[in-house]
Coordinates of N, CA and C and ligand atoms in Angstrom, one line a residue:
X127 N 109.2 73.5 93.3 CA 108.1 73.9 94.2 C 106.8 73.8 93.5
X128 N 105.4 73.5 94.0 CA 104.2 73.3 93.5 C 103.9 74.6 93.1
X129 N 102.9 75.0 92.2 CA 102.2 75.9 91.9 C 101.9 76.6 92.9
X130 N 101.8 77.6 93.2 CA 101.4 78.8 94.3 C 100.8 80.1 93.5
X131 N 99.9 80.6 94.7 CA 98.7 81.6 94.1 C 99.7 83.4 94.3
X132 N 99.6 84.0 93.9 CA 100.3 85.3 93.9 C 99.3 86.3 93.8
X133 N 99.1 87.4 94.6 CA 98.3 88.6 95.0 C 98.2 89.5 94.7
X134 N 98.1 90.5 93.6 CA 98.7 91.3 94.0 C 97.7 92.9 94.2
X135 N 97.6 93.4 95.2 CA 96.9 94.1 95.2 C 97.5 96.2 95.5
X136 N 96.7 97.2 95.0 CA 97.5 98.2 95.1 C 96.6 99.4 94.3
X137 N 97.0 100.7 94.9 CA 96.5 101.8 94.1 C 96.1 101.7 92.4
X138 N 95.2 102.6 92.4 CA 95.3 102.9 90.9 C 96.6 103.0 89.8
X139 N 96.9 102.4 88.7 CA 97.9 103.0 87.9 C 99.3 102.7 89.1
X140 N 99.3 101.5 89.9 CA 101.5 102.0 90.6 C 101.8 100.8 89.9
X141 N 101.6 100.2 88.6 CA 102.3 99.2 87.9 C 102.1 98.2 88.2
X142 N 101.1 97.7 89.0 CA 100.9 96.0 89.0 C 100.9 95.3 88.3
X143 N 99.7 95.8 87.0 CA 99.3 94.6 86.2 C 100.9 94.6 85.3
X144 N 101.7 95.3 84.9 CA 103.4 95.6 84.0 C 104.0 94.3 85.2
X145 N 104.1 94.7 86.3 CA 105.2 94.0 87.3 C 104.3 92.1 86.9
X146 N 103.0 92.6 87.3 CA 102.0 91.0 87.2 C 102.4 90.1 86.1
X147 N 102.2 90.9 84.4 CA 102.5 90.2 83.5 C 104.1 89.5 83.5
X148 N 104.8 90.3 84.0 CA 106.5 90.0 83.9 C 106.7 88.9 85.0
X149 N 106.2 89.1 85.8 CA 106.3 87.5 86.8 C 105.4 86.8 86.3
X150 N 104.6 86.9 86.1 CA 103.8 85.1 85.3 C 104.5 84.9 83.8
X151 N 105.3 85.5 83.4 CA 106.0 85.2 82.0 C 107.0 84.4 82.8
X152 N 107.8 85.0 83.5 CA 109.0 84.7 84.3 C 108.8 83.3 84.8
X153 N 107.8 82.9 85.8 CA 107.2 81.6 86.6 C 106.5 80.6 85.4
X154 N 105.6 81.1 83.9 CA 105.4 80.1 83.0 C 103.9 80.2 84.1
X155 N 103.7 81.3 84.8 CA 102.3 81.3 85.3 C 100.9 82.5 84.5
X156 N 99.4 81.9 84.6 CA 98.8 83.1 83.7 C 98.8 84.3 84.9
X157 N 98.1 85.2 83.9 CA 97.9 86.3 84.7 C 96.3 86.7 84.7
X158 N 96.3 87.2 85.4 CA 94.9 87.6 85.4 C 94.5 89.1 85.7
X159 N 93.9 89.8 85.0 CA 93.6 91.2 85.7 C 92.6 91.5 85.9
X160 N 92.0 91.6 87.3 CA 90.7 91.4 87.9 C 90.0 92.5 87.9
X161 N 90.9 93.5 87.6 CA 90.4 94.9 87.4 C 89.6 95.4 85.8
X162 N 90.1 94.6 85.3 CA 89.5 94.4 83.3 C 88.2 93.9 83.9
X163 N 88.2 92.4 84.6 CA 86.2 92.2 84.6 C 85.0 93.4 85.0
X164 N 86.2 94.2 85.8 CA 85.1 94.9 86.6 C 84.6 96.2 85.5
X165 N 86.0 96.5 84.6 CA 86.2 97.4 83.7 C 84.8 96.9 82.2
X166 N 84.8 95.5 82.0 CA 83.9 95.0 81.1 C 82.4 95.5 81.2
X167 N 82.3 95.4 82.8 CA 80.6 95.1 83.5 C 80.6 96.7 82.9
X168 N 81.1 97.5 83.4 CA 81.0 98.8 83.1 C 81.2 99.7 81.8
X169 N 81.9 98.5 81.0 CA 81.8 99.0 79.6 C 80.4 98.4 78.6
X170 N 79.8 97.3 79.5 CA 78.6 97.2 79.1 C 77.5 97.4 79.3
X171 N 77.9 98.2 80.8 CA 76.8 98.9 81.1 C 76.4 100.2 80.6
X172 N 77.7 100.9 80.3 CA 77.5 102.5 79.1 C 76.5 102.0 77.6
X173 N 77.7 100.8 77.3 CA 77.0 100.5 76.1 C 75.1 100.7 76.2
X174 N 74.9 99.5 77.4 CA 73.3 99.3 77.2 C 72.4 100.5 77.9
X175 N 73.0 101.7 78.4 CA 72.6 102.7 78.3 C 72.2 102.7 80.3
X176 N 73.0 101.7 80.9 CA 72.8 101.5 82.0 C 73.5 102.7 83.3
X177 N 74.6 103.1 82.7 CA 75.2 104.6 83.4 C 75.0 105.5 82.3
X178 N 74.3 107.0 82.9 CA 74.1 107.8 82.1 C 74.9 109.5 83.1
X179 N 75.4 110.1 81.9 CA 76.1 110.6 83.1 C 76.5 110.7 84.2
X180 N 76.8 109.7 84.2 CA 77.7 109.3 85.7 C 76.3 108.7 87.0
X181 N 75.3 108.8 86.3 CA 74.4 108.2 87.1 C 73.8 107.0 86.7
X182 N 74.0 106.0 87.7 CA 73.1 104.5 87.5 C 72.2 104.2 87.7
X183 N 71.8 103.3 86.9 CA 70.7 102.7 87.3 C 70.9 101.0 87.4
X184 N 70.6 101.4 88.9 CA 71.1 100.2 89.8 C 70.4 98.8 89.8
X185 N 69.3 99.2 89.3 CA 68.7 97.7 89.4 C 68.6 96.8 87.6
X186 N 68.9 98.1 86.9 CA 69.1 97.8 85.3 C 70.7 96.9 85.5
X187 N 71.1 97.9 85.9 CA 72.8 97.2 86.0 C 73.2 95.8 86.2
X188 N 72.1 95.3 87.3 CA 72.2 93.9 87.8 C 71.2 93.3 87.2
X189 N 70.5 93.4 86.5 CA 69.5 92.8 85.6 C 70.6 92.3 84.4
X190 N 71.7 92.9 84.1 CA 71.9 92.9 83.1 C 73.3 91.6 83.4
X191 N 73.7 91.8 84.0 CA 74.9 91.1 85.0 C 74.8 89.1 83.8
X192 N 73.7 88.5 84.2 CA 73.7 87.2 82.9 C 74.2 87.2 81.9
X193 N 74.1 88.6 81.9 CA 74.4 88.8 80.0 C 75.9 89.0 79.7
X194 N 76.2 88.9 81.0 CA 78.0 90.0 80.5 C 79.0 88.2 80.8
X195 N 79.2 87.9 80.0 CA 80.4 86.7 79.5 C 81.9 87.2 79.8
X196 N 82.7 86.9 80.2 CA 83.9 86.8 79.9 C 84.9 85.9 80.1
X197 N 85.9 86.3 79.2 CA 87.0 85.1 79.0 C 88.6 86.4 78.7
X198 N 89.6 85.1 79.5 CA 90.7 86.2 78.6 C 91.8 85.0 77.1
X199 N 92.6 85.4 76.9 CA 93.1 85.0 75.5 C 94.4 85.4 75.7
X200 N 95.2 84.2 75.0 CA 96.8 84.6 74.8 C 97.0 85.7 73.6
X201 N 97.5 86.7 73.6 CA 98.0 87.5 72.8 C 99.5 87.6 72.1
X202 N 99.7 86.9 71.1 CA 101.1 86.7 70.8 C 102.1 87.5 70.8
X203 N 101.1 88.9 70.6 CA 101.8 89.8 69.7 C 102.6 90.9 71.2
X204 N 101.2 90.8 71.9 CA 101.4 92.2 72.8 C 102.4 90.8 74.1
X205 N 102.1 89.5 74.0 CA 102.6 88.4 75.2 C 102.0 88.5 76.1
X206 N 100.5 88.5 76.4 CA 100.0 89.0 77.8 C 98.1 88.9 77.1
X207 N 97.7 88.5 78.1 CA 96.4 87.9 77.8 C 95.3 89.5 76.8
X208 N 94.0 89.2 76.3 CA 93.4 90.1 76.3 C 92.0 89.7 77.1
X209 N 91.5 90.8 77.3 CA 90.0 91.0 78.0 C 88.9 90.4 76.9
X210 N 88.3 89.5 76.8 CA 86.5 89.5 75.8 C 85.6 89.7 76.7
X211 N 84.5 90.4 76.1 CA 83.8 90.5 76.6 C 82.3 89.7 75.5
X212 N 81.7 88.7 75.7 CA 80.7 88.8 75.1 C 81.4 88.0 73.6
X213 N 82.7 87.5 73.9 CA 83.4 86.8 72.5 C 84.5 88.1 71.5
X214 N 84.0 89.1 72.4 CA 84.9 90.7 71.8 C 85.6 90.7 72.5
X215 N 86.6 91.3 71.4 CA 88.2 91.5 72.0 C 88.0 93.1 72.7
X216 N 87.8 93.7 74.0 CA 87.7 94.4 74.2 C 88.7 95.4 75.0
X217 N 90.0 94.6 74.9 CA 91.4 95.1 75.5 C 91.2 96.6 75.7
X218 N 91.0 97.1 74.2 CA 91.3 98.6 74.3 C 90.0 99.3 74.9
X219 N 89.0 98.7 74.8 CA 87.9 100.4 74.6 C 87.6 100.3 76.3
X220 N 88.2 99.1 77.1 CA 88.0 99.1 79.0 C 89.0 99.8 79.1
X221 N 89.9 100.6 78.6 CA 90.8 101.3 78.9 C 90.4 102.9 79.2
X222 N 89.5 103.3 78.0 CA 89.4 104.4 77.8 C 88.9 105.5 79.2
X223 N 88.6 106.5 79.3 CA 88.7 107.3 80.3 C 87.0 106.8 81.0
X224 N 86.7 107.4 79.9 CA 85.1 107.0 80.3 C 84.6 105.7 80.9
X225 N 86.0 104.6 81.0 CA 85.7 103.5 81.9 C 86.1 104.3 82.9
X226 N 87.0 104.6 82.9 CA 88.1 104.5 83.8 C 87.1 105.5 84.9
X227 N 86.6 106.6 84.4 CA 85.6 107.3 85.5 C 84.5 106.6 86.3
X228 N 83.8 105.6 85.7 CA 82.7 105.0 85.9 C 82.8 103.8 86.8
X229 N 84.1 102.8 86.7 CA 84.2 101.4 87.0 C 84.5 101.3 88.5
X230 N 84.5 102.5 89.6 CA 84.9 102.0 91.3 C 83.7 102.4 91.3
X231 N 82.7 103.1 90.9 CA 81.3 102.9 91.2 C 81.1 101.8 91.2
X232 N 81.0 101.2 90.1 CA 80.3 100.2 89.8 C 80.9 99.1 90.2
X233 N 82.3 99.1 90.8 CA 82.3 97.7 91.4 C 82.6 98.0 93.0
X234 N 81.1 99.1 93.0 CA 80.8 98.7 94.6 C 79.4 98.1 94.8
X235 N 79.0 97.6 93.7 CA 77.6 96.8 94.0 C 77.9 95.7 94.3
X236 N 77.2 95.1 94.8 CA 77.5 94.3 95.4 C 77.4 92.7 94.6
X237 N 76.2 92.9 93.8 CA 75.9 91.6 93.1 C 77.1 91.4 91.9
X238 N 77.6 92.7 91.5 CA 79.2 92.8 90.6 C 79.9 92.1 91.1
X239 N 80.2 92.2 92.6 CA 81.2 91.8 93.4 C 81.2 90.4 93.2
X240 N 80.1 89.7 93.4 CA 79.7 88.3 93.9 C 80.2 88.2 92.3
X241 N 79.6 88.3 91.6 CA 79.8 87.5 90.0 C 81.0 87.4 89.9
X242 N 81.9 88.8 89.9 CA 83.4 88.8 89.4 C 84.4 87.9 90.3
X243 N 83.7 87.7 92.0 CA 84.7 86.8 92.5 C 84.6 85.8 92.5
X244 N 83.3 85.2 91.6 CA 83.1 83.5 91.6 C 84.0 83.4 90.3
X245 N 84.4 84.1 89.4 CA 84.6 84.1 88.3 C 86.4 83.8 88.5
X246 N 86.9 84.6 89.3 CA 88.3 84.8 90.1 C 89.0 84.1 90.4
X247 N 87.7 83.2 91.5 CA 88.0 82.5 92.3 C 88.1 80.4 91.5
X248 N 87.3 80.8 90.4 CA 87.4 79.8 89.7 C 88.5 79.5 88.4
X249 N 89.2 81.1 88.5 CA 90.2 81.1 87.5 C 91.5 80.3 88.7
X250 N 91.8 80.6 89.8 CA 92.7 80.4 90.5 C 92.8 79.4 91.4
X251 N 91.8 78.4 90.9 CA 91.5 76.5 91.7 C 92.6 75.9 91.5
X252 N 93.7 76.4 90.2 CA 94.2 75.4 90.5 C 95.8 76.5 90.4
X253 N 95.8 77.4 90.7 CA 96.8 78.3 91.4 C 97.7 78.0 90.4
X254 N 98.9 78.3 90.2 CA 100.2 79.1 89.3 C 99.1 80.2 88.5
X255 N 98.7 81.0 89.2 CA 98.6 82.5 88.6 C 99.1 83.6 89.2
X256 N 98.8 84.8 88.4 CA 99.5 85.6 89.1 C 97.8 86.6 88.9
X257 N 97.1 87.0 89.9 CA 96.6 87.8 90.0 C 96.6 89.5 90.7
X258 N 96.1 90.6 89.9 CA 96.3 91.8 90.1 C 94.9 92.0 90.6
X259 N 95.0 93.4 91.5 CA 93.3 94.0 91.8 C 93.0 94.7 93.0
X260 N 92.2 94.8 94.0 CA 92.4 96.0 95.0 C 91.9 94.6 96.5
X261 N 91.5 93.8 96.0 CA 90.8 92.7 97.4 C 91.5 91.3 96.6
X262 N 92.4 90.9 96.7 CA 92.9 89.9 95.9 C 93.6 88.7 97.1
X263 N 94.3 89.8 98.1 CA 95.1 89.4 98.9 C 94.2 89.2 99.9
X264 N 93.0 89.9 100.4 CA 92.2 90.1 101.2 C 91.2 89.1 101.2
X265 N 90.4 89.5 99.8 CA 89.3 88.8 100.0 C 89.0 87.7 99.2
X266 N 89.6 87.6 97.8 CA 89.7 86.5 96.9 C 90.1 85.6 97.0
X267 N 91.7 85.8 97.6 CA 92.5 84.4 97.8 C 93.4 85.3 99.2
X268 N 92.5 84.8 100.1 CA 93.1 85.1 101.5 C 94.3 84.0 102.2
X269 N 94.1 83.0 101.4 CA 95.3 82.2 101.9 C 96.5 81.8 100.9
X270 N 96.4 83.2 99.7 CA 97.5 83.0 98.7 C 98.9 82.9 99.5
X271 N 99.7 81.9 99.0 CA 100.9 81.9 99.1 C 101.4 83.3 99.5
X272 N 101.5 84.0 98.0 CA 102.4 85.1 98.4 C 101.8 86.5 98.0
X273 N 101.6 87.3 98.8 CA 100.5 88.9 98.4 C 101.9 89.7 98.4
X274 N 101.6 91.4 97.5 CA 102.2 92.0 97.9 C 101.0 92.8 97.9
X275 N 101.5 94.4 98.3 CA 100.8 95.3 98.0 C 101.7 96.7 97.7
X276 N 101.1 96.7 96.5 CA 102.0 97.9 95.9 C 101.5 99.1 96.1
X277 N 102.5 100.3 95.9 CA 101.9 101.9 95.7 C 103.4 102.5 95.0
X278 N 102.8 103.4 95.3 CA 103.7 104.6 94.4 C 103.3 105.7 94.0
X279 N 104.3 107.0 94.0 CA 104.0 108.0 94.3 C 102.9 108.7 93.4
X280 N 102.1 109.2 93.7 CA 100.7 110.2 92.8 C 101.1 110.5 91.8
X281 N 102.2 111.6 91.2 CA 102.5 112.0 90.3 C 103.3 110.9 89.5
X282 N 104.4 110.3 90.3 CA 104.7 109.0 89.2 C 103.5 108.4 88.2
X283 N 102.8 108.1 89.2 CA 101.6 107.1 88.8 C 101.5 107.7 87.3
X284 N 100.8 109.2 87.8 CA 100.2 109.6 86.7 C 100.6 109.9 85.4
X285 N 101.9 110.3 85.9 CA 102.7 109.9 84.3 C 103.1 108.8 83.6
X286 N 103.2 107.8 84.3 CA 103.2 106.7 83.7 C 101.7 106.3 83.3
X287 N 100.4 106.7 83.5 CA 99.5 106.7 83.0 C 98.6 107.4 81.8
X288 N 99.5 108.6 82.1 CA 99.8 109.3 81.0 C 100.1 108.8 79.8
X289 N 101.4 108.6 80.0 CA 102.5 107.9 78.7 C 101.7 106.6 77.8
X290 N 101.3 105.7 78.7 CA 100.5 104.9 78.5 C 99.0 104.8 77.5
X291 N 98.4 106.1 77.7 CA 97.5 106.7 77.0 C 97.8 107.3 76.0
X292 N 99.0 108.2 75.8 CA 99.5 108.6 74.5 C 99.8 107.6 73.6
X293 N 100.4 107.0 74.2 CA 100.9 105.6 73.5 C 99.9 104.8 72.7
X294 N 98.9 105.2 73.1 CA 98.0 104.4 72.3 C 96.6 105.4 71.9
X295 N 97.5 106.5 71.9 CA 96.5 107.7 70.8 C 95.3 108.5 71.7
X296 N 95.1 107.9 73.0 CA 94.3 109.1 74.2 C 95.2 110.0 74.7
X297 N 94.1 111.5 74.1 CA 95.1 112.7 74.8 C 94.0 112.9 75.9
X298 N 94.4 112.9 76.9 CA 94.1 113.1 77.7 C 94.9 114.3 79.3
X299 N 94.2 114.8 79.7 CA 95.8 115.8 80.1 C 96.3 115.1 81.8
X300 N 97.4 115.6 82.0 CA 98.1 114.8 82.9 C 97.0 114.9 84.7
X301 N 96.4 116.5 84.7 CA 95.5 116.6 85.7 C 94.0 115.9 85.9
X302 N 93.4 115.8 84.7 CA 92.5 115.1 84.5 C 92.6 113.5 85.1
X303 N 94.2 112.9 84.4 CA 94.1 111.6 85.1 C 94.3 111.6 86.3
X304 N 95.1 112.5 86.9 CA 95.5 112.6 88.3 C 94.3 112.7 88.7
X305 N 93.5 113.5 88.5 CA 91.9 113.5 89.5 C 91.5 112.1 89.5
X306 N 91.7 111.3 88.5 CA 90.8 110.4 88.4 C 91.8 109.2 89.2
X307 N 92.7 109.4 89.1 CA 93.2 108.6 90.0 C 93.0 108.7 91.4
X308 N 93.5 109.9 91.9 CA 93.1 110.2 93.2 C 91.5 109.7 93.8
X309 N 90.4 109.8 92.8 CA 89.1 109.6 93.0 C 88.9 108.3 93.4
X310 N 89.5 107.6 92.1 CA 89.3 105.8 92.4 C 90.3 105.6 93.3
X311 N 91.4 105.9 93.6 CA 91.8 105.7 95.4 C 91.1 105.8 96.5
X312 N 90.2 107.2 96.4 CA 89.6 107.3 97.6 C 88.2 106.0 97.8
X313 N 88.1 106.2 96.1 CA 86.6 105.4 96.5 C 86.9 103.8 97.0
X314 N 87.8 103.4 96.3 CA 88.5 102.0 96.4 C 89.0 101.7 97.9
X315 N 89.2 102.6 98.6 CA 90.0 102.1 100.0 C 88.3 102.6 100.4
X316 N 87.7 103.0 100.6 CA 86.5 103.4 101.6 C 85.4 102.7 100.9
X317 N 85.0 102.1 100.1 CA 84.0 101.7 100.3 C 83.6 100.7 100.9
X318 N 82.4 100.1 101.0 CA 81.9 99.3 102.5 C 82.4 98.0 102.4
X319 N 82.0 97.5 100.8 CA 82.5 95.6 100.5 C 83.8 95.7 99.9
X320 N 84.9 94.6 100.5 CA 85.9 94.5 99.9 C 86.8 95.9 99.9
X321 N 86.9 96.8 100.4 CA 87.6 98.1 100.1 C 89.4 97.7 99.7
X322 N 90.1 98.6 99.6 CA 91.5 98.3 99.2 C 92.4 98.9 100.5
X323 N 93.0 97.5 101.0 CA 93.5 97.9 102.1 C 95.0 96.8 102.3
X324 N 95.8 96.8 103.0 CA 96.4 96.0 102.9 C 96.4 94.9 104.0
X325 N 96.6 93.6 103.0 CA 96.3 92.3 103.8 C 97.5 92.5 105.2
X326 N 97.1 91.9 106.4 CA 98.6 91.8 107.7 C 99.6 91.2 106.7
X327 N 99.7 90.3 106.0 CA 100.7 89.0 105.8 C 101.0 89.5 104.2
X328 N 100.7 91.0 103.4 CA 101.1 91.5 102.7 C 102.5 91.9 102.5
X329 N 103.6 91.8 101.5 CA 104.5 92.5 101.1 C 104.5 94.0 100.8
X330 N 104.8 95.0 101.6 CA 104.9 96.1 100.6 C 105.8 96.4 99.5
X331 N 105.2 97.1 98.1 CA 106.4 97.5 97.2 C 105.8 98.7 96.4
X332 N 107.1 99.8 97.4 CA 106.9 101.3 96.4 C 107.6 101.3 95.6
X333 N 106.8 101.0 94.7 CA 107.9 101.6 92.9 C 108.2 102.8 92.6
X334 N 108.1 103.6 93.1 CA 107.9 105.2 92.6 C 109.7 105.1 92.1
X335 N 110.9 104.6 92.8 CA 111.7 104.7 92.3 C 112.8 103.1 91.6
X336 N 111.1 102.4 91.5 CA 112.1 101.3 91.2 C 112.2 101.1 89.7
X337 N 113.1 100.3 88.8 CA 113.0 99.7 87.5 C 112.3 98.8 87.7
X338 N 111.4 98.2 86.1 CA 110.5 97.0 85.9 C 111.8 95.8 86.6
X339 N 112.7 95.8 86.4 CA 113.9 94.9 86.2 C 113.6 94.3 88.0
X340 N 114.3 95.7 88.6 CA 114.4 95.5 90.2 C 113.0 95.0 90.9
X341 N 112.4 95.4 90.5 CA 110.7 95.3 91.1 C 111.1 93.5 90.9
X342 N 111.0 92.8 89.6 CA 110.6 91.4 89.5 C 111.8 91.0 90.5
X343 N 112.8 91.2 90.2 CA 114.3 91.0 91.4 C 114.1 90.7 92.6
X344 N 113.2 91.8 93.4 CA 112.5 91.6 94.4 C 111.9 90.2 94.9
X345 N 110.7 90.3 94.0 CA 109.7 89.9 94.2 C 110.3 88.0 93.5
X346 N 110.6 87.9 92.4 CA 111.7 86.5 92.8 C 112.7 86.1 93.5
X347 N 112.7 86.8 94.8 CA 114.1 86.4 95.4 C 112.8 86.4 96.9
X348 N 111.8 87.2 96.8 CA 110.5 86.9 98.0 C 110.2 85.1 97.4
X349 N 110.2 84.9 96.4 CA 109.6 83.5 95.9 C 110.4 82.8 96.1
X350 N 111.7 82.8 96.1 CA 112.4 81.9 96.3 C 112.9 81.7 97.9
X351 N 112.6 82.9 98.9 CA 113.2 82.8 99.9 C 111.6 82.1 100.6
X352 N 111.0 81.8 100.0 CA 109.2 81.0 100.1 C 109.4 79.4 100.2
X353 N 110.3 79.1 99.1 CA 110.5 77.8 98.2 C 111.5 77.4 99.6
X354 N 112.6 78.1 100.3 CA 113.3 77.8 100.9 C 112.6 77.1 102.7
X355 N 111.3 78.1 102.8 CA 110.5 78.1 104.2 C 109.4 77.1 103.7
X356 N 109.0 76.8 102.8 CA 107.8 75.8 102.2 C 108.5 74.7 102.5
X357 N 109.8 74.4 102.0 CA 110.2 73.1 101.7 C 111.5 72.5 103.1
Ligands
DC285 O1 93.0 97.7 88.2 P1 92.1 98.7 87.5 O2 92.5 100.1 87.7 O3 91.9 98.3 86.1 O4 90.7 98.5 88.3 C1 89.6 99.2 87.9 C2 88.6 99.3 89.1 O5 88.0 98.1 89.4 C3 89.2 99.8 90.4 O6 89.2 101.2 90.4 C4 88.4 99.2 91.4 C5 87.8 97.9 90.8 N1 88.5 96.7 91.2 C6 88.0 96.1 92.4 O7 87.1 96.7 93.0 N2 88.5 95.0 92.8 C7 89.5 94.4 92.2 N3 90.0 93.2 92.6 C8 90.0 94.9 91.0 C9 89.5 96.1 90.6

């Protein structure tokens, strides 16, 4: 079967980009996490002093927008691309909390929008990827092949976002992230451009009780019963 585009769109933290990387290993397709660009804009925008406690400055922010580069990179070690920003390897510090509070603001401007989906949209021209993000299925590649849309339960989430953070040395406490998830849910499904909704022609998949294993099981036996109706 030819190359085909993959969607995947869903809550804060219910394991897309984990399930994303494992099917584009699986298919020999990249991955892309559309969520890291938006995470970059906003980690360069703290840097250059453009959010300041949690307030923006909105016309600094898109002034600045020329300046912000990105590329991603194969990672041998971890098997799964990293984020640069600007020629920096900036995998880890878009992670940190203080993105993580700042970044559904900021990718509800609008001119963010425009940049990160020209950027998206030119990673996926020639399709075998697997893309993650909240408007993927919707608004980026509305005639992908194959969308799902994931969720999973609040508290799951959060402990698996938890775990994730210890694991790599942020203590952070389990309620704090849960706020902050709950927050960037609400703001991500309600805001005016692009919001996070699910496409009609969407797959649903609640993980809350699945293995990484079953989840791809799924979701290659949806591709292949694809391969069967394509061809
Ligand atoms: O996937 P993530 O949690 O790293 O995404 C961070 C934020 O970026 C998310 O809260 C909303 C925004 N985002 C978006 O608006 N559109 C996308 N396609 C991906 C992410």
């Amino acid at each position: 079967m030819s190359k085909i585009l993959i969607a995947i769109d869903g809550y804060s933290s219910c394991g897309k980009s984990t399930v994303a990387k494992a099917l584009a290993a699986s298919l020999g397709y990249a991955y892309i996490d559309s969520g890291a660009m938006y995470r970059c804009v906003t980690l360069f925008a703290l840097r250059k002093g453009a959010i300041k406690d949690h307030s923006f400055l909105h016309d600094e922010i898109i002034k600045l927008l020329p300046e912000v580069k990105l590329h991603f990179e194969f990672n041998p070690h971890s098997k799964s691309s990293d984020t640069y920003l600007n020629g920096e390897n900036v995998e880890k510090e878009i992670r940190q909390m203080i993105v993580s509070e700042n970044v559904s603001k900021i990718s509800t401007i609008h001119e963010v929008r425009v940049q990160m989906i020209a950027i998206q949209r030119e990673l996926g021209k020639n399709k075998g990827i697997v893309m993650d993000g909240r408007d993927i299925g919707t608004n980026v590649f509305p005639d992908a092949e194959l969308k799902l849309f994931m969720t999973a339960d609040s508290d799951i989430r959060t402990q698996r976002r938890y775990d994730e953070l210890s694991a790599k040395g942020q203590h952070v406490s389990f309620n704090e992230i849960k706020q902050n998830l709950l927050d960037r849910d609400y703001q991500d499904t309600h805001r005016k451009e692009n919001p996070l909704i699910k496409a009609n022609d969407a797959i649903v998949l609640d993980n809350s009780e699945l293995t990484r294993e079953e989840q791809l099981k799924f979701i290659l036996k949806l591709i292949r019963d694809l391969t069967i109706s394509v061809n």
